[in-house]
mmCIF file of C-alpha atoms in Angstrom:
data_model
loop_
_atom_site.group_PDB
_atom_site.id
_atom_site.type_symbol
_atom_site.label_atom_id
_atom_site.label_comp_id
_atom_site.label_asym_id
_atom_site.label_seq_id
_atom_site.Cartn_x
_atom_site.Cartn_y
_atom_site.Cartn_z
ATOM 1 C CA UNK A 170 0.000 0.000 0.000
ATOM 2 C CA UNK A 171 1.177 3.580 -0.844
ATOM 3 C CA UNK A 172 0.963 6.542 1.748
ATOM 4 C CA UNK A 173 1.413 9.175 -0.662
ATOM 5 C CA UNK A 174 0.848 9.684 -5.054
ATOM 6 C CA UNK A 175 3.646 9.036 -7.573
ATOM 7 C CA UNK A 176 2.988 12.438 -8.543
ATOM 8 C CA UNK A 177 4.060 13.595 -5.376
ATOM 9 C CA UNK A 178 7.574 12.168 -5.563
ATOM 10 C CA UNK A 179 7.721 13.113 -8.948
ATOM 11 C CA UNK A 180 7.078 16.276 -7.607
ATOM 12 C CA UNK A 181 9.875 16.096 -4.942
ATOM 13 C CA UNK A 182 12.693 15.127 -7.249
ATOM 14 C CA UNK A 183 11.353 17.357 -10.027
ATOM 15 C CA UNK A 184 10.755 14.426 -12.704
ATOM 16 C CA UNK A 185 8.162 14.524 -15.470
ATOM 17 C CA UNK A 186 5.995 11.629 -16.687
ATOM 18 C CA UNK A 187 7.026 8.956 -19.644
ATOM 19 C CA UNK A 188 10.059 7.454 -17.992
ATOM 20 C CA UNK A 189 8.583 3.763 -17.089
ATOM 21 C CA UNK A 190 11.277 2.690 -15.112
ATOM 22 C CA UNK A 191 11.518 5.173 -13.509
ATOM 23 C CA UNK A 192 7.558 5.013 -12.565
ATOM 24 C CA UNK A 193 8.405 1.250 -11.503
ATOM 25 C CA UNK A 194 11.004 2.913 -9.039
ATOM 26 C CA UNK A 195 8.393 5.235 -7.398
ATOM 27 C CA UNK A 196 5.598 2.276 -7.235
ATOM 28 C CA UNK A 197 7.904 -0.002 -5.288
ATOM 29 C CA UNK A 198 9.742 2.508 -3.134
ATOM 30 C CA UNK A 199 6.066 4.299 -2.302
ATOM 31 C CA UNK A 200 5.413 0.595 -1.030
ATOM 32 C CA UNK A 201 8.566 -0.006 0.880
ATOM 33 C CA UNK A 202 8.241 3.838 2.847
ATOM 34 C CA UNK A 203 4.876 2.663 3.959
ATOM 35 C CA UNK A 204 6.265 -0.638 5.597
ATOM 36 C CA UNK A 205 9.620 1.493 6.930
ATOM 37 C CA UNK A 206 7.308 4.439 8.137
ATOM 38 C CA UNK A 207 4.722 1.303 9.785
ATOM 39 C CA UNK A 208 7.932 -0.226 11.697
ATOM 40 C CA UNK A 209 9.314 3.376 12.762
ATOM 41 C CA UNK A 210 5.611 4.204 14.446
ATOM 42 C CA UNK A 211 4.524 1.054 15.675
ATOM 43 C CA UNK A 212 1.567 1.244 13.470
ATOM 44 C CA UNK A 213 -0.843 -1.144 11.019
ATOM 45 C CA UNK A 214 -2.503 1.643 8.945
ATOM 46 C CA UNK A 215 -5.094 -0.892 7.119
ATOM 47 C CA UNK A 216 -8.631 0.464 8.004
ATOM 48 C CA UNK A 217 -10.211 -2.148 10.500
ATOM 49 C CA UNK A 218 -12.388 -2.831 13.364
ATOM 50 C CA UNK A 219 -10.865 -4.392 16.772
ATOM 51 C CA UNK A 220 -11.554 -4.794 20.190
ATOM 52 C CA UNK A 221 -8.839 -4.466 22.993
ATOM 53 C CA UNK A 222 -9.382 -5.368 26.586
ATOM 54 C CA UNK A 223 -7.447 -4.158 29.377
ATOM 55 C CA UNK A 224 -6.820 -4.810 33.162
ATOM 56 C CA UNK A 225 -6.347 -1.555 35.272
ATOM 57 C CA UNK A 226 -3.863 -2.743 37.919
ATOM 58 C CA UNK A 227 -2.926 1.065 38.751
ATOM 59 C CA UNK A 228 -4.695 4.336 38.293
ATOM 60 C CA UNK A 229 -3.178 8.282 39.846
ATOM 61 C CA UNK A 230 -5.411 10.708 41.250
ATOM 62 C CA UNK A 231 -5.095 13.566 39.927
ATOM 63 C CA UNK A 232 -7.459 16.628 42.633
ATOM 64 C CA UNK A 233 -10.846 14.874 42.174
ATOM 65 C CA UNK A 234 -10.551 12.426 39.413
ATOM 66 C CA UNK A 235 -8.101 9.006 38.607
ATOM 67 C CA UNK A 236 -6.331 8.636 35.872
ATOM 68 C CA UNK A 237 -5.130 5.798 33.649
ATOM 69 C CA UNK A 238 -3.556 6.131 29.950
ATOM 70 C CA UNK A 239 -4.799 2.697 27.828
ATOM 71 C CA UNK A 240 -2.671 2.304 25.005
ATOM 72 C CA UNK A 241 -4.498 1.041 22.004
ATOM 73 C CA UNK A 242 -2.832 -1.798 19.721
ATOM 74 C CA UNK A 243 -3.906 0.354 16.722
ATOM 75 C CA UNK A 244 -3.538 4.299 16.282
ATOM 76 C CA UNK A 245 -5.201 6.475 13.519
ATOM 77 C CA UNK A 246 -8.643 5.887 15.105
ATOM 78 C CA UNK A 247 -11.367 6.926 13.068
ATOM 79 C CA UNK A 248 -14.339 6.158 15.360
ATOM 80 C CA UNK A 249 -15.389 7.166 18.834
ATOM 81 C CA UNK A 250 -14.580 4.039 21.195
ATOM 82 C CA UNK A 251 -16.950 2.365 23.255
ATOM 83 C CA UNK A 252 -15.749 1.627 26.751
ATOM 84 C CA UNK A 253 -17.460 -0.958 28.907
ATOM 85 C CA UNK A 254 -16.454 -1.876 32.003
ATOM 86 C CA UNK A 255 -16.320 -4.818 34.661
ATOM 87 C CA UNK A 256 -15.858 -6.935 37.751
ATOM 88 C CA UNK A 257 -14.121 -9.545 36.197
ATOM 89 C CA UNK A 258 -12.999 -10.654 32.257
ATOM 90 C CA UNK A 259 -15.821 -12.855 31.780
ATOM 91 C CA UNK A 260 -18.308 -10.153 33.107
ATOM 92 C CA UNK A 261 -17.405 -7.745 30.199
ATOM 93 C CA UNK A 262 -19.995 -9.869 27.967
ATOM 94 C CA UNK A 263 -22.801 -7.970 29.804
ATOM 95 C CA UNK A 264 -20.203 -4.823 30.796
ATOM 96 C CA UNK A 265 -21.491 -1.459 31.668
ATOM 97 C CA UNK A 266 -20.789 1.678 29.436
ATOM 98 C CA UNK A 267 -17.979 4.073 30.850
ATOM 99 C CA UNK A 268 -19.045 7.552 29.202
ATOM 100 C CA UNK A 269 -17.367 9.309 26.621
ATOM 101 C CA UNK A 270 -17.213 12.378 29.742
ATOM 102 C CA UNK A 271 -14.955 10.032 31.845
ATOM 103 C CA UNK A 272 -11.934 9.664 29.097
ATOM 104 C CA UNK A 273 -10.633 11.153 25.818
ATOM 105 C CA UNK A 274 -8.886 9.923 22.907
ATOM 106 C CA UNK A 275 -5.494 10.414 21.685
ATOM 107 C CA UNK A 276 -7.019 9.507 18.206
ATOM 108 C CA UNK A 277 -3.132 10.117 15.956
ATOM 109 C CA UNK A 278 -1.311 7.632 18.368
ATOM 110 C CA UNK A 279 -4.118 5.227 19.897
ATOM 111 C CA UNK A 280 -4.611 6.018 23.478
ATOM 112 C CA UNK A 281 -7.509 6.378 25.986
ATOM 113 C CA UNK A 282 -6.767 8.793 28.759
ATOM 114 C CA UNK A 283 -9.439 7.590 31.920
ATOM 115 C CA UNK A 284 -9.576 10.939 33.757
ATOM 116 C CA UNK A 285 -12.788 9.504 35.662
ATOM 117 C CA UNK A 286 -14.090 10.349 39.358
ATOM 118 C CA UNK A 287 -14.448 6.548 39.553
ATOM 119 C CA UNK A 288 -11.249 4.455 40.294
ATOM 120 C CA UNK A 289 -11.426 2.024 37.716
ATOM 121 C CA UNK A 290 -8.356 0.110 39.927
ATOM 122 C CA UNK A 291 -8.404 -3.975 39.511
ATOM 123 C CA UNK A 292 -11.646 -4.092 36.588
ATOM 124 C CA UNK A 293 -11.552 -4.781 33.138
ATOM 125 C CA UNK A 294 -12.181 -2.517 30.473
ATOM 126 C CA UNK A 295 -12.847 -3.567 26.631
ATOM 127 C CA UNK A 296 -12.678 -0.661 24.133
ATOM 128 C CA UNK A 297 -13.721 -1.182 20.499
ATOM 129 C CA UNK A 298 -13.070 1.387 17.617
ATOM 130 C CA UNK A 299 -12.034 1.566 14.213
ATOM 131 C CA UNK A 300 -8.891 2.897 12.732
ATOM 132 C CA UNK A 301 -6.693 2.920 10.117
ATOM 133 C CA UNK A 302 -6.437 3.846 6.325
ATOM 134 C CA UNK A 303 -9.749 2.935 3.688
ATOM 135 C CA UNK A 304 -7.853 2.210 -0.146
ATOM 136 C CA UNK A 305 -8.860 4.797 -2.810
ATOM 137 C CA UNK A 306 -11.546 4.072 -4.880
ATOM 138 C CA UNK A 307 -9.358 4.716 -7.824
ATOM 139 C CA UNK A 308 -6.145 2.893 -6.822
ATOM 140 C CA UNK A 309 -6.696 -0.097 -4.615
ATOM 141 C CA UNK A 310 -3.286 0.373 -3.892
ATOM 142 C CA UNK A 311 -3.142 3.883 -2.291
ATOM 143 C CA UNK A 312 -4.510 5.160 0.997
ATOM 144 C CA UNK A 313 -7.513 7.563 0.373
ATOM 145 C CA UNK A 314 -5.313 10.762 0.141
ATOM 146 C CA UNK A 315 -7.757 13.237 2.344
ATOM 147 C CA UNK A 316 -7.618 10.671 5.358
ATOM 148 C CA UNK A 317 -3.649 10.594 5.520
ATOM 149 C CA UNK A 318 -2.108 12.874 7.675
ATOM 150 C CA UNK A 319 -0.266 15.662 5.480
ATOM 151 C CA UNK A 320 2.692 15.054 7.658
ATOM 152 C CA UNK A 321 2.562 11.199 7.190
ATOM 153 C CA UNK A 322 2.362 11.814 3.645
ATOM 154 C CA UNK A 323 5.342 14.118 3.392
ATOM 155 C CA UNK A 324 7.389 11.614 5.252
ATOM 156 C CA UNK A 325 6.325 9.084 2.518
ATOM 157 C CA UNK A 326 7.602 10.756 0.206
ATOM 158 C CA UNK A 327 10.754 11.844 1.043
ATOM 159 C CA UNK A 328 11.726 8.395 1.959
ATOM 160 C CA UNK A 329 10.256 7.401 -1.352
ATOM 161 C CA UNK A 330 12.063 9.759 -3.252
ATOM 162 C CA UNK A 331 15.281 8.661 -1.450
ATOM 163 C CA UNK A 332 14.699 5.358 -2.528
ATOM 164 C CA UNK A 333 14.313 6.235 -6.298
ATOM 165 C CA UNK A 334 17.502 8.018 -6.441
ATOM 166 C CA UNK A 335 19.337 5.511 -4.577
ATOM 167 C CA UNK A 336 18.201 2.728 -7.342
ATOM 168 C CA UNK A 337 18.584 5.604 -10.372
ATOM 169 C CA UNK A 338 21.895 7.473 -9.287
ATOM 170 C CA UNK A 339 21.313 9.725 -12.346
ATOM 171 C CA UNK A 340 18.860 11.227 -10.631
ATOM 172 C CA UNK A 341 21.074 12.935 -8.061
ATOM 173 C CA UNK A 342 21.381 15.767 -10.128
ATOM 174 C CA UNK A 343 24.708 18.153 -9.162
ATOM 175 C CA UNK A 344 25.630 18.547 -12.707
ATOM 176 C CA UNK A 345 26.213 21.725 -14.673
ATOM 177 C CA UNK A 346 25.622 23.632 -10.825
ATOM 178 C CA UNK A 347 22.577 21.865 -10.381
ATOM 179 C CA UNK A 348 21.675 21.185 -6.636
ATOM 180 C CA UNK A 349 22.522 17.669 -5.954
ATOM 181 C CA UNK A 350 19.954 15.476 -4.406
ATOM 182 C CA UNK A 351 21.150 13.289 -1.779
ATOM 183 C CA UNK A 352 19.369 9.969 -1.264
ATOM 184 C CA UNK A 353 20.376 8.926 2.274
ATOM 185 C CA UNK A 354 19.230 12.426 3.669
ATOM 186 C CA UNK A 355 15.828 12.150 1.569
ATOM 187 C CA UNK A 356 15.057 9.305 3.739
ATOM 188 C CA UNK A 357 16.567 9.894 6.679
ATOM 189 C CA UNK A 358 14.074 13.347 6.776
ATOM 190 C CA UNK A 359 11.113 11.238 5.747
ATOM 191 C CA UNK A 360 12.339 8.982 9.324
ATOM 192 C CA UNK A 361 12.653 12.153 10.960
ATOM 193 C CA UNK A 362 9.425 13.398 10.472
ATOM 194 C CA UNK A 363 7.746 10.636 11.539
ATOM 195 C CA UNK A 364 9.551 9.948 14.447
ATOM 196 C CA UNK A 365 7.984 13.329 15.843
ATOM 197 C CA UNK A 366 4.888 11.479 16.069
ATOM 198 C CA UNK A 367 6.020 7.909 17.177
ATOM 199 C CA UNK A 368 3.844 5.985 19.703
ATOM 200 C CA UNK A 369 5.667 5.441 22.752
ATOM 201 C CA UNK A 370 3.669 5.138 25.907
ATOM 202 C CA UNK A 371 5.725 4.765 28.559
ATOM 203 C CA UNK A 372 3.998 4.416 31.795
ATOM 204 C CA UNK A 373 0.482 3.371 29.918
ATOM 205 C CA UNK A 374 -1.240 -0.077 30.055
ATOM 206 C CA UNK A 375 -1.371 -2.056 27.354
ATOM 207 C CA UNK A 376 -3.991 -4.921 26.413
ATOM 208 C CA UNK A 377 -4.211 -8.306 27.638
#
């Protein structure tokens, strides 16, 4: 799957159209930035519907309220989550609803936040929600451009771009004056702008 257009890279290394080898290159590096990008944030960015269920072993109190941070196995979520809560695991099949008031949603990197006057210490919670990235209608291949982050999708293609003129050096450009494009940094940038929005929770619980 492709985060970002060919004409977008095209656009980055200033390229026109015609060259089919060179559209080969963009096709298959657009596809390996999306699996680099997926391993550098810890994230599956096919559209999808799951279900993760939690044990709250600690919460903080924070003046009136406790607080927990849930850290979802997906991020990108595209729906609001239900929250139930119970006693025990098995009691979740008949769980009550914890109210949207009681948490909110860290919807880019998949997180619930509990900041709840009720201690949800030693129950279960199971939140379901969507997330992730429909396909184009167009191109099967490509994530539906207007539900990509624009920063997502200018760290796809950088790193795309680097790829292309690592496997066409003629593309580096630097002759005659000309600015010299350098492949390594292309995707090193395309790393470095996604690594702003990495998912690292730290001290948050994490499914069971």
């Amino acid at each position: 799957m492709k985060l970002a257009t060919e004409a977008s890279v095209k656009a980055a290394l200033v390229i026109g159209d015609g060259l089919d080898i060179i559209d080969a290159s963009i096709v298959s590096a657009l596809h390996t930035a999306t699996q680099d990008l997926a391993g550098a944030l810890l994230h599956d960015f096919d559209a999808g519907s799951f279900v993760d269920i939690f044990h709250i072993y600690s919460t903080f109190r924070a003046g009136a309220c406790y607080r927990a941070t849930l850290a979802l196995r997906q991020g990108f979520v595209t729906s609001t989550p239900v929250v139930l809560w119970a006693d025990s695991y098995a009691g979740l099949a008949d769980g009550e609803v914890v109210e949207t008031t009681e948490y909110r949603v860290d919807t880019e990197r998949g997180a619930i936040i509990i900041d709840s006057e009720t201690n949800y210490v030693d129950r279960y919670l199971k939140v379901t929600y969507a997330a992730g990235f429909a396909a184009n209608d167009t191109d099967i291949e490509l994530y539906e451009p207007d539900v990509v982050p624009d920063w997502l999708e200018r760290a796809a293609t950088l790193h795309a771009a680097g790829t292309v003129v690592l496997l066409n050096p003629d593309l580096a450009g630097g002759g005659n004056g000309g600015e010299k494009r350098d492949a390594k940094e292309l995707k090193a940038t395309g790393l470095r702008i996604a690594e702003r929005h990495i998912r690292y929770f730290p001290s948050a619980i994490r499914p069971i």
